[in-house]
């Protein structure tokens, strides 16, 4: 029997996620079952997973991991260990503690990407569009989303895929491109002190 999560990944997304096109998946947790794990492994041979707040049957998963692509250190975590949740200052502290250029976090199921103090922060949202209490207004519908990253040297190009409905209710995949370049200038830091 197929997993509920695998079945809930919209067909238009499943069509884009075909095997052999993606080299590595960074999963931000809450796989919750083997079928979803197997589905992700069928897409990319290198599946890196961190523990989400609902991964109770996977006690050995780490809360965070770091991978290196090109000249970028990329950290990722589910987000339930960030207090307060999704707080930009708390995320910046986590990125500094992990010594990463890019920090991916989850938990809100809502896409977000921004640069802060020379670091890049990305929440890819949820490919299933799963609802998350407290992150959406009463009138707001969850928007299924996922991200693909292309890293070349010190540049990361993020492709954001979102399943949106038009005025007639027809679903279409919208793709947005966001770029980040690591600042390699060691003199860019501001020094303070007394003379």
PDB file of C-alpha atoms in Angstrom:
ATOM      1  CA  UNK A   1       0.000   0.000   0.000  1.00  0.00           C
ATOM      2  CA  UNK A   2       1.349   3.454  -0.903  1.00  0.00           C
ATOM      3  CA  UNK A   3       2.025   6.055   1.721  1.00  0.00           C
ATOM      4  CA  UNK A   4      -0.446   8.867   2.287  1.00  0.00           C
ATOM      5  CA  UNK A   5       2.404  11.390   1.908  1.00  0.00           C
ATOM      6  CA  UNK A   6       3.590   9.939  -1.389  1.00  0.00           C
ATOM      7  CA  UNK A   7       0.034  10.004  -2.718  1.00  0.00           C
ATOM      8  CA  UNK A   8      -0.391  13.584  -1.454  1.00  0.00           C
ATOM      9  CA  UNK A   9       2.546  14.870  -3.501  1.00  0.00           C
ATOM     10  CA  UNK A  10       0.660  16.500  -6.367  1.00  0.00           C
ATOM     11  CA  UNK A  11       0.870  14.669  -9.699  1.00  0.00           C
ATOM     12  CA  UNK A  12       2.327  17.763 -11.374  1.00  0.00           C
ATOM     13  CA  UNK A  13       5.199  17.657  -8.849  1.00  0.00           C
ATOM     14  CA  UNK A  14       5.687  13.884  -9.146  1.00  0.00           C
ATOM     15  CA  UNK A  15       6.083  14.332 -12.909  1.00  0.00           C
ATOM     16  CA  UNK A  16       8.917  16.827 -12.327  1.00  0.00           C
ATOM     17  CA  UNK A  17      10.636  14.591  -9.755  1.00  0.00           C
ATOM     18  CA  UNK A  18      11.731  11.818 -12.068  1.00  0.00           C
ATOM     19  CA  UNK A  19      14.633   9.503 -11.245  1.00  0.00           C
ATOM     20  CA  UNK A  20      18.065  10.301 -12.615  1.00  0.00           C
ATOM     21  CA  UNK A  21      17.673  14.084 -12.755  1.00  0.00           C
ATOM     22  CA  UNK A  22      18.492  14.947  -9.131  1.00  0.00           C
ATOM     23  CA  UNK A  23      21.819  14.040  -7.508  1.00  0.00           C
ATOM     24  CA  UNK A  24      20.996  14.578  -3.851  1.00  0.00           C
ATOM     25  CA  UNK A  25      17.912  15.229  -1.731  1.00  0.00           C
ATOM     26  CA  UNK A  26      18.131  17.135   1.543  1.00  0.00           C
ATOM     27  CA  UNK A  27      15.012  16.138   3.465  1.00  0.00           C
ATOM     28  CA  UNK A  28      14.060  18.377   6.369  1.00  0.00           C
ATOM     29  CA  UNK A  29      12.299  15.666   8.337  1.00  0.00           C
ATOM     30  CA  UNK A  30       8.837  14.279   8.960  1.00  0.00           C
ATOM     31  CA  UNK A  31       9.077  11.445   6.471  1.00  0.00           C
ATOM     32  CA  UNK A  32       7.049   9.409   8.997  1.00  0.00           C
ATOM     33  CA  UNK A  33       6.999   6.217   6.899  1.00  0.00           C
ATOM     34  CA  UNK A  34       9.139   3.915   4.769  1.00  0.00           C
ATOM     35  CA  UNK A  35       7.094   4.403   1.586  1.00  0.00           C
ATOM     36  CA  UNK A  36       7.934   8.106   1.509  1.00  0.00           C
ATOM     37  CA  UNK A  37      11.597   7.328   2.199  1.00  0.00           C
ATOM     38  CA  UNK A  38      11.624   4.776  -0.641  1.00  0.00           C
ATOM     39  CA  UNK A  39       9.945   7.254  -3.007  1.00  0.00           C
ATOM     40  CA  UNK A  40      12.610   9.892  -2.293  1.00  0.00           C
ATOM     41  CA  UNK A  41      15.398   7.299  -2.681  1.00  0.00           C
ATOM     42  CA  UNK A  42      13.980   6.372  -6.088  1.00  0.00           C
ATOM     43  CA  UNK A  43      14.438  10.000  -7.190  1.00  0.00           C
ATOM     44  CA  UNK A  44      18.030  10.473  -5.978  1.00  0.00           C
ATOM     45  CA  UNK A  45      20.576   7.915  -4.785  1.00  0.00           C
ATOM     46  CA  UNK A  46      21.940  10.317  -2.136  1.00  0.00           C
ATOM     47  CA  UNK A  47      19.175  11.022   0.378  1.00  0.00           C
ATOM     48  CA  UNK A  48      20.198  13.061   3.417  1.00  0.00           C
ATOM     49  CA  UNK A  49      17.554  13.229   6.161  1.00  0.00           C
ATOM     50  CA  UNK A  50      17.253  15.052   9.490  1.00  0.00           C
ATOM     51  CA  UNK A  51      14.777  14.334  12.255  1.00  0.00           C
ATOM     52  CA  UNK A  52      11.458  16.134  12.259  1.00  0.00           C
ATOM     53  CA  UNK A  53       9.093  16.442  15.197  1.00  0.00           C
ATOM     54  CA  UNK A  54       6.929  13.573  13.857  1.00  0.00           C
ATOM     55  CA  UNK A  55       9.773  11.136  13.094  1.00  0.00           C
ATOM     56  CA  UNK A  56       9.163   9.181  16.282  1.00  0.00           C
ATOM     57  CA  UNK A  57      10.090   5.839  14.709  1.00  0.00           C
ATOM     58  CA  UNK A  58      13.529   7.151  13.682  1.00  0.00           C
ATOM     59  CA  UNK A  59      15.312   7.984  16.953  1.00  0.00           C
ATOM     60  CA  UNK A  60      18.794   7.843  15.383  1.00  0.00           C
ATOM     61  CA  UNK A  61      18.261  10.610  12.834  1.00  0.00           C
ATOM     62  CA  UNK A  62      20.344  13.726  13.593  1.00  0.00           C
ATOM     63  CA  UNK A  63      18.609  17.047  14.317  1.00  0.00           C
ATOM     64  CA  UNK A  64      20.824  18.785  11.770  1.00  0.00           C
ATOM     65  CA  UNK A  65      23.393  18.030   9.077  1.00  0.00           C
ATOM     66  CA  UNK A  66      25.889  19.894   6.926  1.00  0.00           C
ATOM     67  CA  UNK A  67      26.826  19.179   3.318  1.00  0.00           C
ATOM     68  CA  UNK A  68      29.299  21.002   1.098  1.00  0.00           C
ATOM     69  CA  UNK A  69      28.621  21.802  -2.547  1.00  0.00           C
ATOM     70  CA  UNK A  70      31.089  23.917  -4.471  1.00  0.00           C
ATOM     71  CA  UNK A  71      32.345  26.554  -2.049  1.00  0.00           C
ATOM     72  CA  UNK A  72      29.122  26.566  -0.013  1.00  0.00           C
ATOM     73  CA  UNK A  73      28.504  24.891   3.329  1.00  0.00           C
ATOM     74  CA  UNK A  74      24.803  24.090   3.544  1.00  0.00           C
ATOM     75  CA  UNK A  75      23.208  23.253   6.873  1.00  0.00           C
ATOM     76  CA  UNK A  76      19.742  21.827   7.240  1.00  0.00           C
ATOM     77  CA  UNK A  77      17.350  21.112  10.077  1.00  0.00           C
ATOM     78  CA  UNK A  78      13.637  20.481  10.480  1.00  0.00           C
ATOM     79  CA  UNK A  79      13.080  23.681  12.394  1.00  0.00           C
ATOM     80  CA  UNK A  80      11.317  22.405  15.506  1.00  0.00           C
ATOM     81  CA  UNK A  81      14.596  22.891  17.379  1.00  0.00           C
ATOM     82  CA  UNK A  82      14.735  26.602  16.419  1.00  0.00           C
ATOM     83  CA  UNK A  83      13.313  28.685  19.276  1.00  0.00           C
ATOM     84  CA  UNK A  84      11.303  30.829  18.664  1.00  0.00           C
ATOM     85  CA  UNK A  85      10.236  28.970  15.515  1.00  0.00           C
ATOM     86  CA  UNK A  86      11.244  30.571  12.185  1.00  0.00           C
ATOM     87  CA  UNK A  87      12.681  33.600  14.009  1.00  0.00           C
ATOM     88  CA  UNK A  88      15.337  35.229  11.815  1.00  0.00           C
ATOM     89  CA  UNK A  89      17.679  35.983  14.739  1.00  0.00           C
ATOM     90  CA  UNK A  90      17.410  32.389  15.999  1.00  0.00           C
ATOM     91  CA  UNK A  91      18.067  31.068  12.490  1.00  0.00           C
ATOM     92  CA  UNK A  92      21.099  33.349  12.193  1.00  0.00           C
ATOM     93  CA  UNK A  93      22.448  32.006  15.499  1.00  0.00           C
ATOM     94  CA  UNK A  94      21.932  28.419  14.263  1.00  0.00           C
ATOM     95  CA  UNK A  95      23.716  29.224  10.975  1.00  0.00           C
ATOM     96  CA  UNK A  96      26.647  30.722  12.879  1.00  0.00           C
ATOM     97  CA  UNK A  97      26.845  27.758  15.272  1.00  0.00           C
ATOM     98  CA  UNK A  98      26.861  25.355  12.315  1.00  0.00           C
ATOM     99  CA  UNK A  99      29.317  27.629  10.457  1.00  0.00           C
ATOM    100  CA  UNK A 100      27.288  27.451   7.235  1.00  0.00           C
ATOM    101  CA  UNK A 101      26.691  29.831   4.347  1.00  0.00           C
ATOM    102  CA  UNK A 102      23.192  28.523   3.684  1.00  0.00           C
ATOM    103  CA  UNK A 103      20.661  27.260   6.238  1.00  0.00           C
ATOM    104  CA  UNK A 104      17.620  25.256   5.176  1.00  0.00           C
ATOM    105  CA  UNK A 105      14.872  24.845   7.749  1.00  0.00           C
ATOM    106  CA  UNK A 106      11.371  23.447   7.767  1.00  0.00           C
ATOM    107  CA  UNK A 107       8.446  23.093  10.096  1.00  0.00           C
ATOM    108  CA  UNK A 108       6.265  25.951   8.855  1.00  0.00           C
ATOM    109  CA  UNK A 109       5.299  24.294   5.539  1.00  0.00           C
ATOM    110  CA  UNK A 110       5.497  27.752   3.964  1.00  0.00           C
ATOM    111  CA  UNK A 111       8.132  28.802   1.411  1.00  0.00           C
ATOM    112  CA  UNK A 112      10.475  31.581   2.450  1.00  0.00           C
ATOM    113  CA  UNK A 113      13.945  32.689   1.293  1.00  0.00           C
ATOM    114  CA  UNK A 114      16.055  35.642   2.347  1.00  0.00           C
ATOM    115  CA  UNK A 115      19.602  36.810   2.942  1.00  0.00           C
ATOM    116  CA  UNK A 116      20.713  38.075   6.344  1.00  0.00           C
ATOM    117  CA  UNK A 117      24.223  39.158   7.327  1.00  0.00           C
ATOM    118  CA  UNK A 118      25.840  37.378   4.387  1.00  0.00           C
ATOM    119  CA  UNK A 119      23.996  34.091   4.927  1.00  0.00           C
ATOM    120  CA  UNK A 120      21.115  32.661   2.899  1.00  0.00           C
ATOM    121  CA  UNK A 121      18.050  31.160   4.588  1.00  0.00           C
ATOM    122  CA  UNK A 122      15.547  28.900   2.818  1.00  0.00           C
ATOM    123  CA  UNK A 123      12.380  27.192   3.966  1.00  0.00           C
ATOM    124  CA  UNK A 124      11.247  25.095   0.977  1.00  0.00           C
ATOM    125  CA  UNK A 125       7.698  24.721   2.279  1.00  0.00           C
ATOM    126  CA  UNK A 126       5.926  21.390   1.889  1.00  0.00           C
ATOM    127  CA  UNK A 127       5.671  19.390  -1.337  1.00  0.00           C
ATOM    128  CA  UNK A 128       2.342  18.028  -0.119  1.00  0.00           C
ATOM    129  CA  UNK A 129       1.007  21.417   0.958  1.00  0.00           C
ATOM    130  CA  UNK A 130       0.417  19.963   4.411  1.00  0.00           C
ATOM    131  CA  UNK A 131      -1.301  22.346   6.803  1.00  0.00           C
ATOM    132  CA  UNK A 132       0.701  23.482   9.806  1.00  0.00           C
ATOM    133  CA  UNK A 133      -1.164  24.986  12.740  1.00  0.00           C
ATOM    134  CA  UNK A 134      -0.253  28.578  13.479  1.00  0.00           C
ATOM    135  CA  UNK A 135       1.590  29.402  10.250  1.00  0.00           C
ATOM    136  CA  UNK A 136      -1.366  30.135   7.988  1.00  0.00           C
ATOM    137  CA  UNK A 137      -4.184  32.636   8.413  1.00  0.00           C
ATOM    138  CA  UNK A 138      -7.756  31.318   8.536  1.00  0.00           C
ATOM    139  CA  UNK A 139      -8.371  32.478   4.946  1.00  0.00           C
ATOM    140  CA  UNK A 140      -5.060  31.268   3.538  1.00  0.00           C
ATOM    141  CA  UNK A 141      -4.749  27.924   1.753  1.00  0.00           C
ATOM    142  CA  UNK A 142      -1.456  26.018   1.988  1.00  0.00           C
ATOM    143  CA  UNK A 143       0.578  26.215  -1.218  1.00  0.00           C
ATOM    144  CA  UNK A 144       2.480  23.022  -2.067  1.00  0.00           C
ATOM    145  CA  UNK A 145       6.107  23.845  -2.833  1.00  0.00           C
ATOM    146  CA  UNK A 146       9.586  22.407  -3.119  1.00  0.00           C
ATOM    147  CA  UNK A 147      12.985  23.757  -4.150  1.00  0.00           C
ATOM    148  CA  UNK A 148      15.808  22.572  -6.376  1.00  0.00           C
ATOM    149  CA  UNK A 149      19.278  23.994  -5.822  1.00  0.00           C
ATOM    150  CA  UNK A 150      22.039  24.343  -8.387  1.00  0.00           C
ATOM    151  CA  UNK A 151      25.429  25.200  -6.866  1.00  0.00           C
ATOM    152  CA  UNK A 152      28.340  26.357  -9.021  1.00  0.00           C
ATOM    153  CA  UNK A 153      31.360  27.451  -6.963  1.00  0.00           C
ATOM    154  CA  UNK A 154      30.161  30.187  -4.604  1.00  0.00           C
ATOM    155  CA  UNK A 155      26.789  30.729  -6.314  1.00  0.00           C
ATOM    156  CA  UNK A 156      23.552  28.978  -5.410  1.00  0.00           C
ATOM    157  CA  UNK A 157      20.593  29.237  -7.755  1.00  0.00           C
ATOM    158  CA  UNK A 158      17.347  28.222  -6.086  1.00  0.00           C
ATOM    159  CA  UNK A 159      14.421  27.129  -8.246  1.00  0.00           C
ATOM    160  CA  UNK A 160      11.171  27.384  -6.289  1.00  0.00           C
ATOM    161  CA  UNK A 161       8.263  25.288  -7.544  1.00  0.00           C
ATOM    162  CA  UNK A 162       4.818  26.225  -6.227  1.00  0.00           C
ATOM    163  CA  UNK A 163       1.478  24.696  -7.155  1.00  0.00           C
ATOM    164  CA  UNK A 164      -0.906  27.629  -7.531  1.00  0.00           C
ATOM    165  CA  UNK A 165      -4.566  27.821  -8.503  1.00  0.00           C
ATOM    166  CA  UNK A 166      -5.782  30.394 -10.991  1.00  0.00           C
ATOM    167  CA  UNK A 167      -9.149  32.198 -10.774  1.00  0.00           C
ATOM    168  CA  UNK A 168     -10.874  29.152 -12.321  1.00  0.00           C
ATOM    169  CA  UNK A 169      -9.325  26.736  -9.811  1.00  0.00           C
ATOM    170  CA  UNK A 170      -6.920  25.222 -12.357  1.00  0.00           C
ATOM    171  CA  UNK A 171      -3.618  24.174 -10.809  1.00  0.00           C
ATOM    172  CA  UNK A 172      -0.413  25.348 -12.461  1.00  0.00           C
ATOM    173  CA  UNK A 173       3.216  24.973 -11.429  1.00  0.00           C
ATOM    174  CA  UNK A 174       4.863  28.370 -10.996  1.00  0.00           C
ATOM    175  CA  UNK A 175       8.671  28.488 -10.975  1.00  0.00           C
ATOM    176  CA  UNK A 176      10.649  31.290  -9.377  1.00  0.00           C
ATOM    177  CA  UNK A 177      14.423  31.677  -9.526  1.00  0.00           C
ATOM    178  CA  UNK A 178      16.378  33.130  -6.590  1.00  0.00           C
ATOM    179  CA  UNK A 179      20.180  33.502  -6.526  1.00  0.00           C
ATOM    180  CA  UNK A 180      22.700  33.798  -3.703  1.00  0.00           C
ATOM    181  CA  UNK A 181      26.425  34.496  -3.985  1.00  0.00           C
ATOM    182  CA  UNK A 182      28.707  33.867  -1.037  1.00  0.00           C
ATOM    183  CA  UNK A 183      30.636  36.959  -0.027  1.00  0.00           C
ATOM    184  CA  UNK A 184      34.277  35.856  -0.108  1.00  0.00           C
ATOM    185  CA  UNK A 185      35.665  39.235   0.960  1.00  0.00           C
ATOM    186  CA  UNK A 186      37.217  38.779   4.440  1.00  0.00           C
ATOM    187  CA  UNK A 187      37.464  42.574   4.775  1.00  0.00           C
ATOM    188  CA  UNK A 188      33.698  42.979   4.634  1.00  0.00           C
ATOM    189  CA  UNK A 189      33.320  42.418   8.364  1.00  0.00           C
ATOM    190  CA  UNK A 190      33.002  45.537  10.475  1.00  0.00           C
ATOM    191  CA  UNK A 191      35.543  45.835  13.284  1.00  0.00           C
ATOM    192  CA  UNK A 192      34.652  47.655  16.475  1.00  0.00           C
ATOM    193  CA  UNK A 193      36.774  48.577  19.452  1.00  0.00           C
ATOM    194  CA  UNK A 194      38.632  51.391  21.160  1.00  0.00           C
ATOM    195  CA  UNK A 195      42.020  52.925  20.398  1.00  0.00           C
TER     196      UNK A 195
END
